[in-house]
Amino acid sequence: MAGFLFNVDNGYLEGLCRGFKASILKQSDYLNLVQCETLDDLKLQLQSTDYGPFLANETSPLTVSIIDERLRETLLIEFKHLRNHAVQPLAEFLDYITYSYMIDNTILLITGTLQARPASDLIAKCHPLGQFEQMETINVALAPADLYNAILIDTPLAPFFVDCMSVQDMDEMNIEIMRNALYKTYLETFYEFCKHVGGTTADVMCDILAFEADRRAIIITINALGTSLPRDDYVRLYPCCGRLFPDGLIALGRASDYEQ
């Protein structure tokens, strides 16, 4: 019965996804691109692919930043189109995809504000998939409790921030601790969501998220070695949904140098 009803909610979106997959550059396209000597040559080569239109209105000379900006705009338009037509659980799955970009944007804004960078410059550097309404007000409050109660509580990130507001001072190390605490909660929650959805979603996404969890645990350990950060503090930041959990994380937490 599920097969008969699939097209009601998902037929259009599957057609879109198949179209997006078909538009991905082929090996032959890349062989042509590596022979380009200028960005204008690159634009000319892309004209014969599905990526042609995104630079059609750009005049010479092209810059890397312009190409990057137009690619992000195209990605955002296509992603929003998928999200606007999605029903549950796909809608929530796509929301989870954006949460990691929201976390990165939030940390970027907090760090930039501490460094007295103009808010407009910081907003421009944020990834478009992670934009949310309260971004421009993040620079108003810097105390963690104020930041959460006044701003972040009304964002989709609020559930991830609940356990990250114990930090009293906003310095470089504490901000990095906050980032990793947010990613720990995010990865664990996303993992449980995908496992609950089941099927192919669980088979594919749980492996991807487990790899990301292990990667973050290893990076946290490497960055913490040789610092004043107590072992208990950084071990607490390990995501508990990777292939290293639990025995591998216990062994990782015991390491006091790179060789170990």
Tab-separated table of C-alpha atoms in Angstrom:
chain	number	residue	atom	x	y	z
A	1	MET	CA	0.000	0.000	0.000
A	2	ALA	CA	2.875	2.369	0.837
A	3	GLY	CA	4.204	1.867	-2.686
A	4	PHE	CA	0.862	2.807	-4.238
A	5	LEU	CA	0.624	5.997	-2.153
A	6	PHE	CA	4.262	7.044	-2.537
A	7	ASN	CA	3.632	9.516	-5.351
A	8	VAL	CA	0.990	11.415	-3.387
A	9	ASP	CA	3.576	13.048	-1.132
A	10	ASN	CA	6.932	12.216	-2.673
A	11	GLY	CA	6.570	11.665	-6.415
A	12	TYR	CA	7.271	15.263	-7.418
A	13	LEU	CA	10.253	15.561	-5.077
A	14	GLU	CA	11.768	12.296	-6.270
A	15	GLY	CA	11.492	13.572	-9.830
A	16	LEU	CA	13.316	16.754	-8.773
A	17	CYS	CA	16.057	14.778	-7.033
A	18	ARG	CA	16.565	12.577	-10.067
A	19	GLY	CA	16.828	15.715	-12.190
A	20	PHE	CA	19.387	17.257	-9.822
A	21	LYS	CA	21.404	14.042	-9.868
A	22	ALA	CA	21.378	13.964	-13.664
A	23	SER	CA	22.691	17.544	-13.758
A	24	ILE	CA	25.824	16.773	-11.707
A	25	LEU	CA	29.004	17.260	-13.718
A	26	LYS	CA	30.388	14.137	-15.400
A	27	GLN	CA	33.993	13.015	-15.575
A	28	SER	CA	34.235	14.358	-19.125
A	29	ASP	CA	33.080	17.780	-17.876
A	30	TYR	CA	35.825	17.852	-15.263
A	31	LEU	CA	38.435	16.874	-17.860
A	32	ASN	CA	37.387	19.949	-19.840
A	33	LEU	CA	37.372	22.214	-16.767
A	34	VAL	CA	40.929	21.332	-15.688
A	35	GLN	CA	42.164	22.575	-19.066
A	36	CYS	CA	40.713	26.054	-18.495
A	37	GLU	CA	43.354	28.759	-18.056
A	38	THR	CA	41.024	31.550	-16.878
A	39	LEU	CA	37.719	31.832	-15.049
A	40	ASP	CA	36.117	33.079	-18.246
A	41	ASP	CA	37.222	29.849	-19.950
A	42	LEU	CA	35.585	27.978	-17.079
A	43	LYS	CA	32.356	29.897	-17.602
A	44	LEU	CA	32.447	29.037	-21.312
A	45	GLN	CA	32.917	25.333	-20.596
A	46	LEU	CA	30.008	25.354	-18.134
A	47	GLN	CA	27.651	26.786	-20.751
A	48	SER	CA	27.162	23.315	-22.211
A	49	THR	CA	26.184	21.849	-18.821
A	50	ASP	CA	23.261	22.370	-16.465
A	51	TYR	CA	25.486	24.799	-14.552
A	52	GLY	CA	25.549	27.212	-17.480
A	53	PRO	CA	22.710	29.564	-16.425
A	54	PHE	CA	24.062	30.485	-12.979
A	55	LEU	CA	26.836	32.640	-14.506
A	56	ALA	CA	24.947	33.756	-17.597
A	57	ASN	CA	24.382	37.318	-16.358
A	58	GLU	CA	27.897	37.836	-15.000
A	59	THR	CA	30.275	40.023	-17.011
A	60	SER	CA	34.049	39.795	-17.205
A	61	PRO	CA	36.252	39.783	-15.293
A	62	LEU	CA	34.910	36.940	-13.160
A	63	THR	CA	36.237	36.349	-9.651
A	64	VAL	CA	36.245	33.268	-7.445
A	65	SER	CA	34.033	35.043	-4.893
A	66	ILE	CA	31.384	35.777	-7.537
A	67	ILE	CA	31.322	32.140	-8.672
A	68	ASP	CA	31.097	30.960	-5.055
A	69	GLU	CA	28.277	33.390	-4.314
A	70	ARG	CA	26.246	32.361	-7.370
A	71	LEU	CA	26.715	28.667	-6.615
A	72	ARG	CA	25.457	29.196	-3.054
A	73	GLU	CA	22.458	31.167	-4.360
A	74	THR	CA	21.593	28.340	-6.750
A	75	LEU	CA	21.946	25.754	-3.984
A	76	LEU	CA	19.719	27.807	-1.675
A	77	ILE	CA	16.989	28.213	-4.302
A	78	GLU	CA	16.931	24.493	-5.100
A	79	PHE	CA	17.036	23.488	-1.426
A	80	LYS	CA	14.208	25.855	-0.458
A	81	HIS	CA	12.121	24.554	-3.351
A	82	LEU	CA	12.533	21.004	-2.048
A	83	ARG	CA	11.814	22.065	1.525
A	84	ASN	CA	8.691	24.037	0.593
A	85	HIS	CA	7.156	20.981	-1.094
A	86	ALA	CA	8.260	18.417	1.495
A	87	VAL	CA	5.998	16.686	4.019
A	88	GLN	CA	7.033	14.808	7.151
A	89	PRO	CA	9.403	13.150	7.806
A	90	LEU	CA	11.321	14.593	4.829
A	91	ALA	CA	10.584	18.172	5.928
A	92	GLU	CA	12.182	17.585	9.333
A	93	PHE	CA	15.099	15.747	7.738
A	94	LEU	CA	15.822	18.764	5.510
A	95	ASP	CA	15.570	21.043	8.546
A	96	TYR	CA	18.226	18.946	10.283
A	97	ILE	CA	20.491	19.487	7.273
A	98	THR	CA	20.313	23.252	7.866
A	99	TYR	CA	20.984	23.079	11.618
A	100	SER	CA	24.722	22.416	11.235
A	101	TYR	CA	25.032	25.563	9.098
A	102	MET	CA	23.046	27.504	11.709
A	103	ILE	CA	25.469	26.372	14.404
A	104	ASP	CA	28.475	27.446	12.332
A	105	ASN	CA	26.849	30.803	11.549
A	106	THR	CA	26.028	31.431	15.208
A	107	ILE	CA	29.586	30.658	16.329
A	108	LEU	CA	30.954	32.850	13.508
A	109	LEU	CA	28.793	35.778	14.650
A	110	ILE	CA	29.747	35.360	18.315
A	111	THR	CA	33.459	35.126	17.494
A	112	GLY	CA	33.312	38.071	15.103
A	113	THR	CA	31.464	40.210	17.624
A	114	LEU	CA	34.132	39.536	20.255
A	115	GLN	CA	36.713	40.674	17.723
A	116	ALA	CA	34.697	43.865	17.062
A	117	ARG	CA	34.027	42.951	13.456
A	118	PRO	CA	31.151	44.826	11.728
A	119	ALA	CA	27.910	42.832	11.844
A	120	SER	CA	27.292	43.395	8.117
A	121	ASP	CA	30.631	41.784	7.243
A	122	LEU	CA	29.890	38.814	9.480
A	123	ILE	CA	26.404	38.275	8.042
A	124	ALA	CA	27.888	38.298	4.538
A	125	LYS	CA	30.249	35.449	5.506
A	126	CYS	CA	27.456	33.261	6.889
A	127	HIS	CA	26.333	30.256	4.874
A	128	PRO	CA	22.900	30.909	3.304
A	129	LEU	CA	21.560	27.481	4.309
A	130	GLY	CA	22.073	28.438	7.945
A	131	GLN	CA	20.297	31.791	7.936
A	132	PHE	CA	17.621	32.541	10.520
A	133	GLU	CA	15.729	35.653	11.574
A	134	GLN	CA	17.607	36.315	14.817
A	135	MET	CA	21.095	36.311	13.267
A	136	GLU	CA	21.516	40.088	13.165
A	137	THR	CA	20.692	40.464	16.874
A	138	ILE	CA	23.277	37.971	18.104
A	139	ASN	CA	25.854	40.735	18.520
A	140	VAL	CA	23.652	42.523	21.089
A	141	ALA	CA	24.136	40.098	24.003
A	142	LEU	CA	27.390	38.369	24.864
A	143	ALA	CA	26.773	36.718	28.250
A	144	PRO	CA	25.802	33.094	27.497
A	145	ALA	CA	22.607	33.221	29.546
A	146	ASP	CA	21.547	36.506	27.926
A	147	LEU	CA	22.427	35.188	24.492
A	148	TYR	CA	20.158	32.195	24.994
A	149	ASN	CA	17.261	33.844	26.839
A	150	ALA	CA	17.062	36.945	24.648
A	151	ILE	CA	17.865	35.555	21.213
A	152	LEU	CA	18.543	31.856	20.704
A	153	ILE	CA	15.525	30.555	22.607
A	154	ASP	CA	13.335	31.550	19.651
A	155	THR	CA	15.493	29.817	17.035
A	156	PRO	CA	15.463	26.191	15.807
A	157	LEU	CA	18.774	25.769	17.663
A	158	ALA	CA	17.209	26.296	21.103
A	159	PRO	CA	17.061	22.539	21.991
A	160	PHE	CA	20.778	22.187	21.228
A	161	PHE	CA	21.756	25.237	23.290
A	162	VAL	CA	19.987	24.179	26.478
A	163	ASP	CA	23.012	22.263	27.786
A	164	CYS	CA	25.612	24.739	26.457
A	165	MET	CA	24.841	27.774	28.585
A	166	SER	CA	26.977	26.874	31.587
A	167	VAL	CA	29.972	28.746	30.147
A	168	GLN	CA	30.456	32.029	31.996
A	169	ASP	CA	33.050	33.815	29.879
A	170	MET	CA	33.007	34.228	26.133
A	171	ASP	CA	36.631	33.668	25.160
A	172	GLU	CA	38.133	31.704	22.295
A	173	MET	CA	38.375	28.411	24.178
A	174	ASN	CA	34.881	28.597	25.658
A	175	ILE	CA	33.375	29.430	22.286
A	176	GLU	CA	35.065	26.355	20.821
A	177	ILE	CA	33.718	24.283	23.720
A	178	MET	CA	30.261	25.659	22.944
A	179	ARG	CA	30.614	24.728	19.256
A	180	ASN	CA	31.558	21.143	20.080
A	181	ALA	CA	28.829	20.828	22.712
A	182	LEU	CA	26.289	22.003	20.147
A	183	TYR	CA	27.543	19.540	17.538
A	184	LYS	CA	27.462	16.706	20.070
A	185	THR	CA	23.773	17.311	20.797
A	186	TYR	CA	22.992	17.942	17.137
A	187	LEU	CA	24.648	14.756	15.864
A	188	GLU	CA	23.093	12.586	18.577
A	189	THR	CA	19.621	14.018	17.933
A	190	PHE	CA	19.940	13.730	14.136
A	191	TYR	CA	21.200	10.144	14.521
A	192	GLU	CA	18.200	9.163	16.657
A	193	PHE	CA	15.837	10.841	14.196
A	194	CYS	CA	17.279	8.920	11.228
A	195	LYS	CA	17.192	5.653	13.184
A	196	HIS	CA	13.546	6.314	14.020
A	197	VAL	CA	12.670	6.970	10.362
A	198	GLY	CA	14.293	3.640	9.512
A	199	GLY	CA	14.682	2.063	6.083
A	200	THR	CA	17.207	3.460	3.635
A	201	THR	CA	17.382	6.717	5.602
A	202	ALA	CA	18.705	4.861	8.643
A	203	ASP	CA	21.016	2.620	6.595
A	204	VAL	CA	22.716	5.536	4.828
A	205	MET	CA	22.498	8.443	7.247
A	206	CYS	CA	23.403	6.586	10.451
A	207	ASP	CA	26.713	5.530	8.858
A	208	ILE	CA	27.405	9.091	7.695
A	209	LEU	CA	26.562	10.600	11.086
A	210	ALA	CA	28.560	7.923	12.927
A	211	PHE	CA	31.609	8.792	10.823
A	212	GLU	CA	31.121	12.502	11.551
A	213	ALA	CA	30.758	11.784	15.276
A	214	ASP	CA	34.001	9.772	15.320
A	215	ARG	CA	35.800	12.438	13.301
A	216	ARG	CA	34.760	15.152	15.746
A	217	ALA	CA	35.810	13.052	18.756
A	218	ILE	CA	39.283	12.548	17.277
A	219	ILE	CA	39.651	16.239	16.387
A	220	ILE	CA	38.499	17.310	19.874
A	221	THR	CA	41.144	15.065	21.427
A	222	ILE	CA	43.926	16.311	19.137
A	223	ASN	CA	43.047	19.958	19.787
A	224	ALA	CA	42.802	19.413	23.552
A	225	LEU	CA	46.183	17.694	23.964
A	226	GLY	CA	48.769	20.104	25.307
A	227	THR	CA	46.178	22.632	26.506
A	228	SER	CA	44.956	23.514	29.976
A	229	LEU	CA	41.534	21.999	29.274
A	230	PRO	CA	40.848	19.217	31.816
A	231	ARG	CA	40.351	15.753	30.381
A	232	ASP	CA	36.864	15.403	31.841
A	233	ASP	CA	35.799	18.613	30.098
A	234	TYR	CA	36.738	17.540	26.583
A	235	VAL	CA	35.724	13.885	26.984
A	236	ARG	CA	32.250	15.209	27.798
A	237	LEU	CA	32.134	16.709	24.288
A	238	TYR	CA	32.453	13.367	22.471
A	239	PRO	CA	29.289	12.538	20.464
A	240	CYS	CA	27.888	9.203	21.646
A	241	CYS	CA	26.621	7.896	18.310
A	242	GLY	CA	29.731	6.875	16.381
A	243	ARG	CA	31.424	3.542	15.798
A	244	LEU	CA	33.928	4.433	18.533
A	245	PHE	CA	31.161	4.555	21.146
A	246	PRO	CA	31.607	3.415	23.861
A	247	ASP	CA	34.913	1.515	24.136
A	248	GLY	CA	36.770	3.537	21.513
A	249	LEU	CA	35.819	6.824	23.161
A	250	ILE	CA	36.991	5.523	26.542
A	251	ALA	CA	40.361	4.618	25.012
A	252	LEU	CA	40.523	7.954	23.191
A	253	GLY	CA	39.853	9.812	26.431
A	254	ARG	CA	42.800	8.091	28.095
A	255	ALA	CA	45.270	9.299	25.471
A	256	SER	CA	47.703	11.924	26.762
A	257	ASP	CA	49.820	12.314	23.614
A	258	TYR	CA	49.569	11.716	19.851
A	259	GLU	CA	51.293	8.335	19.945
A	260	GLN	CA	48.720	6.973	22.402
